[in-house]
Amino acid sequence: MSERIGVLVRTDSGPGVLHQLTGVIAKHQGDISSVEISDHRGETSVYFEIEFPNDPAPVLIELRALSIVRDLARVATLDKIYGKRVIIMGGGAQVGQVAIGAISEADRHNIRGERISVDTIPLVGEQPLADAVRAVARLPRASALVLAGSLMGGDIEHAVREVRAQGLLVVSLNMAGTVPEAVDLVVTDPVQAGVMTVMAIADTAKFTIARLQRRVF
């Protein structure tokens, strides 16, 4: 049975570091599902999430033996720690109210073993919001996006349709503009919008948007 693990490697900085690490992983048929690289004061930290068809212990031993590796640790995957992500963006006041609902509901499910985290970013302007919406599809573990504001349309609407086509759930407040026409669910009350979004992605909830008779509340 395959096993997915997290591996944090601290290495020397320089060209070819990632090539050496991934070469060892590939030799052992490791399937890298996620990689994140950060650099701090001449030391590089590389975090991998890897699925192995067999026992990963020999791979970790071989990685530790590389001359570029300063330290290596097997860690819990971010999916197990932070789980699914709800992203809330838009006007600061509305974002804060949606977050109240989302965090309160996530807490209720996380107590029962679910893992849902909530990220927020106050943003204004059509292009910054459209760029941010498109970027959500590139975020690891992002399961739902809530657009909280008073007026959104234009390229933001186009971006919403693009990320929905990639499987992202999108909820918006009942606002002016064309965005409410493009989303999965429209909720007037911002706190309730946060609650319903978390309910929609939680495995421990019985609520599903597909079963709703209407999509504007």
PDB file of N, CA, C and O in Angstrom, residues 156-199:
ATOM      1  N   ILE A 156     -13.133  40.075 -12.719  1.00  0.00           N
ATOM      2  CA  ILE A 156     -13.315  39.218 -11.543  1.00  0.00           C
ATOM      3  C   ILE A 156     -14.306  38.104 -11.871  1.00  0.00           C
ATOM      4  O   ILE A 156     -14.113  36.943 -11.510  1.00  0.00           O
ATOM      5  N   GLU A 157     -15.385  38.469 -12.570  1.00  0.00           N
ATOM      6  CA  GLU A 157     -16.362  37.449 -12.983  1.00  0.00           C
ATOM      7  C   GLU A 157     -15.702  36.402 -13.868  1.00  0.00           C
ATOM      8  O   GLU A 157     -15.915  35.191 -13.696  1.00  0.00           O
ATOM      9  N   HIS A 158     -14.882  36.840 -14.834  1.00  0.00           N
ATOM     10  CA  HIS A 158     -14.202  35.894 -15.721  1.00  0.00           C
ATOM     11  C   HIS A 158     -13.293  34.969 -14.918  1.00  0.00           C
ATOM     12  O   HIS A 158     -13.231  33.760 -15.165  1.00  0.00           O
ATOM     13  N   ALA A 159     -12.588  35.541 -13.937  1.00  0.00           N
ATOM     14  CA  ALA A 159     -11.696  34.737 -13.106  1.00  0.00           C
ATOM     15  C   ALA A 159     -12.476  33.709 -12.291  1.00  0.00           C
ATOM     16  O   ALA A 159     -12.044  32.560 -12.141  1.00  0.00           O
ATOM     17  N   VAL A 160     -13.641  34.109 -11.791  1.00  0.00           N
ATOM     18  CA  VAL A 160     -14.481  33.181 -11.030  1.00  0.00           C
ATOM     19  C   VAL A 160     -14.885  31.994 -11.894  1.00  0.00           C
ATOM     20  O   VAL A 160     -14.826  30.835 -11.464  1.00  0.00           O
ATOM     21  N   ARG A 161     -15.304  32.262 -13.099  1.00  0.00           N
ATOM     22  CA  ARG A 161     -15.724  31.170 -13.991  1.00  0.00           C
ATOM     23  C   ARG A 161     -14.559  30.241 -14.304  1.00  0.00           C
ATOM     24  O   ARG A 161     -14.719  29.021 -14.426  1.00  0.00           O
ATOM     25  N   GLU A 162     -13.354  30.799 -14.414  1.00  0.00           N
ATOM     26  CA  GLU A 162     -12.176  29.976 -14.696  1.00  0.00           C
ATOM     27  C   GLU A 162     -11.865  29.024 -13.539  1.00  0.00           C
ATOM     28  O   GLU A 162     -11.619  27.828 -13.749  1.00  0.00           O
ATOM     29  N   VAL A 163     -11.876  29.549 -12.309  1.00  0.00           N
ATOM     30  CA  VAL A 163     -11.508  28.685 -11.173  1.00  0.00           C
ATOM     31  C   VAL A 163     -12.620  27.682 -10.860  1.00  0.00           C
ATOM     32  O   VAL A 163     -12.335  26.563 -10.406  1.00  0.00           O
ATOM     33  N   ARG A 164     -13.867  28.056 -11.112  1.00  0.00           N
ATOM     34  CA  ARG A 164     -14.947  27.080 -10.926  1.00  0.00           C
ATOM     35  C   ARG A 164     -14.802  25.921 -11.901  1.00  0.00           C
ATOM     36  O   ARG A 164     -15.073  24.767 -11.555  1.00  0.00           O
ATOM     37  N   ALA A 165     -14.358  26.231 -13.122  1.00  0.00           N
ATOM     38  CA  ALA A 165     -14.150  25.172 -14.109  1.00  0.00           C
ATOM     39  C   ALA A 165     -13.040  24.219 -13.684  1.00  0.00           C
ATOM     40  O   ALA A 165     -12.982  23.076 -14.152  1.00  0.00           O
ATOM     41  N   GLN A 166     -12.171  24.674 -12.785  1.00  0.00           N
ATOM     42  CA  GLN A 166     -11.091  23.831 -12.270  1.00  0.00           C
ATOM     43  C   GLN A 166     -11.494  23.096 -10.991  1.00  0.00           C
ATOM     44  O   GLN A 166     -10.676  22.430 -10.371  1.00  0.00           O
ATOM     45  N   GLY A 167     -12.767  23.238 -10.604  1.00  0.00           N
ATOM     46  CA  GLY A 167     -13.274  22.468  -9.474  1.00  0.00           C
ATOM     47  C   GLY A 167     -13.341  23.204  -8.152  1.00  0.00           C
ATOM     48  O   GLY A 167     -13.678  22.604  -7.126  1.00  0.00           O
ATOM     49  N   LEU A 168     -13.032  24.497  -8.135  1.00  0.00           N
ATOM     50  CA  LEU A 168     -13.069  25.262  -6.888  1.00  0.00           C
ATOM     51  C   LEU A 168     -14.492  25.724  -6.593  1.00  0.00           C
ATOM     52  O   LEU A 168     -15.190  26.233  -7.470  1.00  0.00           O
ATOM     53  N   LEU A 169     -14.924  25.564  -5.350  1.00  0.00           N
ATOM     54  CA  LEU A 169     -16.219  26.071  -4.911  1.00  0.00           C
ATOM     55  C   LEU A 169     -16.087  27.571  -4.665  1.00  0.00           C
ATOM     56  O   LEU A 169     -15.186  28.009  -3.949  1.00  0.00           O
ATOM     57  N   VAL A 170     -17.012  28.368  -5.239  1.00  0.00           N
ATOM     58  CA  VAL A 170     -16.966  29.823  -5.061  1.00  0.00           C
ATOM     59  C   VAL A 170     -18.299  30.315  -4.515  1.00  0.00           C
ATOM     60  O   VAL A 170     -19.356  30.038  -5.086  1.00  0.00           O
ATOM     61  N   VAL A 171     -18.230  31.046  -3.412  1.00  0.00           N
ATOM     62  CA  VAL A 171     -19.401  31.644  -2.766  1.00  0.00           C
ATOM     63  C   VAL A 171     -19.195  33.152  -2.756  1.00  0.00           C
ATOM     64  O   VAL A 171     -18.064  33.625  -2.598  1.00  0.00           O
ATOM     65  N   SER A 172     -20.264  33.920  -2.923  1.00  0.00           N
ATOM     66  CA  SER A 172     -20.140  35.377  -2.824  1.00  0.00           C
ATOM     67  C   SER A 172     -21.253  35.943  -1.962  1.00  0.00           C
ATOM     68  O   SER A 172     -22.313  35.321  -1.795  1.00  0.00           O
ATOM     69  N   LEU A 173     -21.000  37.135  -1.433  1.00  0.00           N
ATOM     70  CA  LEU A 173     -22.071  37.872  -0.791  1.00  0.00           C
ATOM     71  C   LEU A 173     -23.013  38.385  -1.872  1.00  0.00           C
ATOM     72  O   LEU A 173     -22.654  38.476  -3.048  1.00  0.00           O
ATOM     73  N   ASN A 174     -24.210  38.729  -1.466  1.00  0.00           N
ATOM     74  CA  ASN A 174     -25.195  39.281  -2.409  1.00  0.00           C
ATOM     75  C   ASN A 174     -24.844  40.743  -2.651  1.00  0.00           C
ATOM     76  O   ASN A 174     -25.173  41.612  -1.849  1.00  0.00           O
ATOM     77  N   MET A 175     -24.140  41.005  -3.741  1.00  0.00           N
ATOM     78  CA  MET A 175     -23.561  42.325  -3.996  1.00  0.00           C
ATOM     79  C   MET A 175     -23.939  42.818  -5.388  1.00  0.00           C
ATOM     80  O   MET A 175     -24.484  42.068  -6.210  1.00  0.00           O
ATOM     81  N   ALA A 176     -23.633  44.083  -5.650  1.00  0.00           N
ATOM     82  CA  ALA A 176     -23.816  44.630  -6.991  1.00  0.00           C
ATOM     83  C   ALA A 176     -22.732  44.096  -7.914  1.00  0.00           C
ATOM     84  O   ALA A 176     -21.666  43.668  -7.470  1.00  0.00           O
ATOM     85  N   GLY A 177     -23.004  44.107  -9.232  1.00  0.00           N
ATOM     86  CA  GLY A 177     -22.052  43.596 -10.200  1.00  0.00           C
ATOM     87  C   GLY A 177     -22.439  42.214 -10.701  1.00  0.00           C
ATOM     88  O   GLY A 177     -23.462  41.650 -10.294  1.00  0.00           O
ATOM     89  N   THR A 178     -21.610  41.646 -11.545  1.00  0.00           N
ATOM     90  CA  THR A 178     -21.938  40.384 -12.211  1.00  0.00           C
ATOM     91  C   THR A 178     -21.377  39.151 -11.523  1.00  0.00           C
ATOM     92  O   THR A 178     -21.707  38.035 -11.918  1.00  0.00           O
ATOM     93  N   VAL A 179     -20.544  39.324 -10.503  1.00  0.00           N
ATOM     94  CA  VAL A 179     -19.958  38.161  -9.827  1.00  0.00           C
ATOM     95  C   VAL A 179     -21.013  37.228  -9.244  1.00  0.00           C
ATOM     96  O   VAL A 179     -20.888  36.000  -9.376  1.00  0.00           O
ATOM     97  N   PRO A 180     -22.083  37.740  -8.586  1.00  0.00           N
ATOM     98  CA  PRO A 180     -23.086  36.809  -8.052  1.00  0.00           C
ATOM     99  C   PRO A 180     -23.709  35.891  -9.101  1.00  0.00           C
ATOM    100  O   PRO A 180     -24.180  34.804  -8.766  1.00  0.00           O
ATOM    101  N   GLU A 181     -23.706  36.313 -10.366  1.00  0.00           N
ATOM    102  CA  GLU A 181     -24.265  35.470 -11.428  1.00  0.00           C
ATOM    103  C   GLU A 181     -23.337  34.313 -11.784  1.00  0.00           C
ATOM    104  O   GLU A 181     -23.764  33.336 -12.401  1.00  0.00           O
ATOM    105  N   ALA A 182     -22.058  34.416 -11.385  1.00  0.00           N
ATOM    106  CA  ALA A 182     -21.055  33.435 -11.827  1.00  0.00           C
ATOM    107  C   ALA A 182     -20.683  32.409 -10.763  1.00  0.00           C
ATOM    108  O   ALA A 182     -19.999  31.437 -11.071  1.00  0.00           O
ATOM    109  N   VAL A 183     -21.136  32.613  -9.513  1.00  0.00           N
ATOM    110  CA  VAL A 183     -20.666  31.766  -8.409  1.00  0.00           C
ATOM    111  C   VAL A 183     -21.592  30.580  -8.174  1.00  0.00           C
ATOM    112  O   VAL A 183     -22.678  30.481  -8.745  1.00  0.00           O
ATOM    113  N   ASP A 184     -21.167  29.676  -7.290  1.00  0.00           N
ATOM    114  CA  ASP A 184     -21.975  28.505  -6.930  1.00  0.00           C
ATOM    115  C   ASP A 184     -23.111  28.865  -5.987  1.00  0.00           C
ATOM    116  O   ASP A 184     -24.192  28.279  -6.055  1.00  0.00           O
ATOM    117  N   LEU A 185     -22.845  29.824  -5.076  1.00  0.00           N
ATOM    118  CA  LEU A 185     -23.812  30.140  -4.034  1.00  0.00           C
ATOM    119  C   LEU A 185     -23.691  31.615  -3.665  1.00  0.00           C
ATOM    120  O   LEU A 185     -22.578  32.135  -3.549  1.00  0.00           O
ATOM    121  N   VAL A 186     -24.846  32.270  -3.475  1.00  0.00           N
ATOM    122  CA  VAL A 186     -24.891  33.672  -3.072  1.00  0.00           C
ATOM    123  C   VAL A 186     -25.584  33.747  -1.717  1.00  0.00           C
ATOM    124  O   VAL A 186     -26.704  33.263  -1.557  1.00  0.00           O
ATOM    125  N   VAL A 187     -24.913  34.369  -0.734  1.00  0.00           N
ATOM    126  CA  VAL A 187     -25.469  34.472   0.619  1.00  0.00           C
ATOM    127  C   VAL A 187     -25.414  35.932   1.047  1.00  0.00           C
ATOM    128  O   VAL A 187     -24.352  36.557   1.010  1.00  0.00           O
ATOM    129  N   THR A 188     -26.542  36.467   1.478  1.00  0.00           N
ATOM    130  CA  THR A 188     -26.609  37.885   1.834  1.00  0.00           C
ATOM    131  C   THR A 188     -25.883  38.186   3.133  1.00  0.00           C
ATOM    132  O   THR A 188     -25.119  39.147   3.220  1.00  0.00           O
ATOM    133  N   ASP A 189     -26.109  37.380   4.157  1.00  0.00           N
ATOM    134  CA  ASP A 189     -25.483  37.624   5.453  1.00  0.00           C
ATOM    135  C   ASP A 189     -24.045  37.112   5.452  1.00  0.00           C
ATOM    136  O   ASP A 189     -23.811  35.932   5.178  1.00  0.00           O
ATOM    137  N   PRO A 190     -23.054  37.969   5.741  1.00  0.00           N
ATOM    138  CA  PRO A 190     -21.651  37.531   5.648  1.00  0.00           C
ATOM    139  C   PRO A 190     -21.279  36.426   6.638  1.00  0.00           C
ATOM    140  O   PRO A 190     -20.503  35.523   6.297  1.00  0.00           O
ATOM    141  N   VAL A 191     -21.802  36.482   7.856  1.00  0.00           N
ATOM    142  CA  VAL A 191     -21.499  35.427   8.823  1.00  0.00           C
ATOM    143  C   VAL A 191     -22.046  34.093   8.325  1.00  0.00           C
ATOM    144  O   VAL A 191     -21.368  33.057   8.373  1.00  0.00           O
ATOM    145  N   GLN A 192     -23.281  34.122   7.814  1.00  0.00           N
ATOM    146  CA  GLN A 192     -23.879  32.899   7.294  1.00  0.00           C
ATOM    147  C   GLN A 192     -23.124  32.389   6.069  1.00  0.00           C
ATOM    148  O   GLN A 192     -23.023  31.174   5.847  1.00  0.00           O
ATOM    149  N   ALA A 193     -22.572  33.298   5.271  1.00  0.00           N
ATOM    150  CA  ALA A 193     -21.775  32.884   4.106  1.00  0.00           C
ATOM    151  C   ALA A 193     -20.573  32.067   4.541  1.00  0.00           C
ATOM    152  O   ALA A 193     -20.235  31.049   3.928  1.00  0.00           O
ATOM    153  N   GLY A 194     -19.913  32.507   5.617  1.00  0.00           N
ATOM    154  CA  GLY A 194     -18.779  31.741   6.131  1.00  0.00           C
ATOM    155  C   GLY A 194     -19.187  30.383   6.656  1.00  0.00           C
ATOM    156  O   GLY A 194     -18.528  29.379   6.394  1.00  0.00           O
ATOM    157  N   VAL A 195     -20.318  30.348   7.370  1.00  0.00           N
ATOM    158  CA  VAL A 195     -20.816  29.088   7.922  1.00  0.00           C
ATOM    159  C   VAL A 195     -21.158  28.106   6.810  1.00  0.00           C
ATOM    160  O   VAL A 195     -20.742  26.937   6.830  1.00  0.00           O
ATOM    161  N   MET A 196     -21.904  28.555   5.812  1.00  0.00           N
ATOM    162  CA  MET A 196     -22.357  27.660   4.741  1.00  0.00           C
ATOM    163  C   MET A 196     -21.196  27.159   3.892  1.00  0.00           C
ATOM    164  O   MET A 196     -21.206  26.028   3.406  1.00  0.00           O
ATOM    165  N   THR A 197     -20.188  27.998   3.698  1.00  0.00           N
ATOM    166  CA  THR A 197     -19.019  27.574   2.913  1.00  0.00           C
ATOM    167  C   THR A 197     -18.293  26.423   3.600  1.00  0.00           C
ATOM    168  O   THR A 197     -17.935  25.427   2.963  1.00  0.00           O
ATOM    169  N   VAL A 198     -18.068  26.559   4.900  1.00  0.00           N
ATOM    170  CA  VAL A 198     -17.393  25.489   5.642  1.00  0.00           C
ATOM    171  C   VAL A 198     -18.246  24.225   5.643  1.00  0.00           C
ATOM    172  O   VAL A 198     -17.735  23.109   5.451  1.00  0.00           O
ATOM    173  N   MET A 199     -19.549  24.377   5.847  1.00  0.00           N
ATOM    174  CA  MET A 199     -20.432  23.209   5.822  1.00  0.00           C
ATOM    175  C   MET A 199     -20.353  22.486   4.478  1.00  0.00           C
ATOM    176  O   MET A 199     -20.420  21.260   4.410  1.00  0.00           O
TER     177      MET A 199
END
